[in-house]
mmCIF file of C-alpha atoms in Angstrom:
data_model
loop_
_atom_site.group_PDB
_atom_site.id
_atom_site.type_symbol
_atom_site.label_atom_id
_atom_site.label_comp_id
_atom_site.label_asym_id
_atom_site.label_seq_id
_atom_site.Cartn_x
_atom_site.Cartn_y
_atom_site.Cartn_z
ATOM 1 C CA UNK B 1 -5.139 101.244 -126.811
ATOM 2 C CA UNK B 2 -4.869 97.741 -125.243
ATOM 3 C CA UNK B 3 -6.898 95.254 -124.917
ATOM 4 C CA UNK B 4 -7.797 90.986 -124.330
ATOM 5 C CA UNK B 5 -8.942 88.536 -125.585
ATOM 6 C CA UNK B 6 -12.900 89.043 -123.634
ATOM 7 C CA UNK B 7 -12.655 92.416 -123.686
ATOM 8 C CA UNK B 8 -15.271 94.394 -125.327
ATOM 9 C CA UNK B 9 -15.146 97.539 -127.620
ATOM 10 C CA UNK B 10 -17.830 100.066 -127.374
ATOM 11 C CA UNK B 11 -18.462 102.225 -130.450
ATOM 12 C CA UNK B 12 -20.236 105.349 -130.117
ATOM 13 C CA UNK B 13 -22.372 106.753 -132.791
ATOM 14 C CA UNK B 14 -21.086 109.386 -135.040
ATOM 15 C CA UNK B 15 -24.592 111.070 -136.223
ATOM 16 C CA UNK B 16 -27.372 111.769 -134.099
ATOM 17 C CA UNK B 17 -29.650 109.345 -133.279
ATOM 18 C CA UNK B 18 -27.485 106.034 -134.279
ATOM 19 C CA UNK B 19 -26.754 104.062 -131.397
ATOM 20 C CA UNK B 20 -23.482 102.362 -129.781
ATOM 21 C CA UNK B 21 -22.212 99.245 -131.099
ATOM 22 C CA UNK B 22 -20.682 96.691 -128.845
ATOM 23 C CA UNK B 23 -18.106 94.071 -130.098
ATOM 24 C CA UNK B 24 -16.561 91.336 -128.152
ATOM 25 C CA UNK B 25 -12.761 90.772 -128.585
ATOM 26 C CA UNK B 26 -12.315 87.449 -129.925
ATOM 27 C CA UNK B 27 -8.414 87.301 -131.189
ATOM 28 C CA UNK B 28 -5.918 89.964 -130.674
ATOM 29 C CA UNK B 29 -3.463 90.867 -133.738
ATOM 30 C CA UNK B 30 -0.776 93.442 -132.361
ATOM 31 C CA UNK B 31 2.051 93.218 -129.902
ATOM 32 C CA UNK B 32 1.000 93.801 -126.532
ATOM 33 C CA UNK B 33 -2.595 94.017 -126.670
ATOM 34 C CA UNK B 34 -2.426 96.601 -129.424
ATOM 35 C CA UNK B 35 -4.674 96.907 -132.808
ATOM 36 C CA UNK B 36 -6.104 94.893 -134.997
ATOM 37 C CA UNK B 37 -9.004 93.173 -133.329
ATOM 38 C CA UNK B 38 -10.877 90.366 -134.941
ATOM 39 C CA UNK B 39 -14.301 91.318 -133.258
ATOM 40 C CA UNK B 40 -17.779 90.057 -133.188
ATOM 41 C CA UNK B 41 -20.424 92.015 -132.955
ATOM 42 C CA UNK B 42 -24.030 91.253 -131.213
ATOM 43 C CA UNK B 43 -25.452 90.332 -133.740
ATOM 44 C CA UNK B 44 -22.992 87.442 -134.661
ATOM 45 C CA UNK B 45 -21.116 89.911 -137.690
ATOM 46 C CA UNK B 46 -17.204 89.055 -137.099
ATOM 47 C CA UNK B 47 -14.467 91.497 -138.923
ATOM 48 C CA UNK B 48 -11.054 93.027 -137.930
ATOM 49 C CA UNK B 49 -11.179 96.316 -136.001
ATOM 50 C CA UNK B 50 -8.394 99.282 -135.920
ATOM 51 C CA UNK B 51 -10.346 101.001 -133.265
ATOM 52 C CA UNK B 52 -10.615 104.857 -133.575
ATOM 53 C CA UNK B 53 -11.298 108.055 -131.439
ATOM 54 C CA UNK B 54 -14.804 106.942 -131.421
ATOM 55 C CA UNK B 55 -14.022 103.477 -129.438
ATOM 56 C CA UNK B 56 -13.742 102.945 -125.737
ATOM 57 C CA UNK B 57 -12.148 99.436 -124.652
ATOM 58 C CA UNK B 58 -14.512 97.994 -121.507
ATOM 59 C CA UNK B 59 -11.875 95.662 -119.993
ATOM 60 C CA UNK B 60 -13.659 92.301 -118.471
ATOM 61 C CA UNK B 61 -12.725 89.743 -116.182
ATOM 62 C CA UNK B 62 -11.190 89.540 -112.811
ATOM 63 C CA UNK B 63 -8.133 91.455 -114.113
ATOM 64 C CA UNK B 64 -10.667 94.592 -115.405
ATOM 65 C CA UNK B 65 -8.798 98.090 -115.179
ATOM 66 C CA UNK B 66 -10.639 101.158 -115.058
ATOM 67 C CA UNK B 67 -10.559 103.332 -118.231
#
């Protein structure tokens, strides 16, 4: 997985019925655009991420690859 600084992380639900969470990239930890994240979420909750299997990266900006 690689991501920027911008870039958001969707997370889908793992039990019926909860929704996806989106996060905004705000500070990349590994080389190369790799994992940890520190994210924020929307509604302002900030923490580091290791994204899973569960986690799609929706790439932003004028640079934005598909997935």
């Amino acid at each position: 997985m690689r991501a920027t600084v911008g870039d958001e992380l969707v997370v889908h639900g793992r039990i019926v019925g909860q929704h996806d969470r989106l996060a905004t990239i705000v500070e990349v930890l590994g080389a190369d655009g790799g994992p940890p994240y520190r994210v924020r979420f929307e509604d302002g909750h900030e923490t580091l991420m290791s994204p899973g299997p569960d986690t799609v990266v929706r790439h932003q900006g004028p640079a934005a690859r598909p997935q």
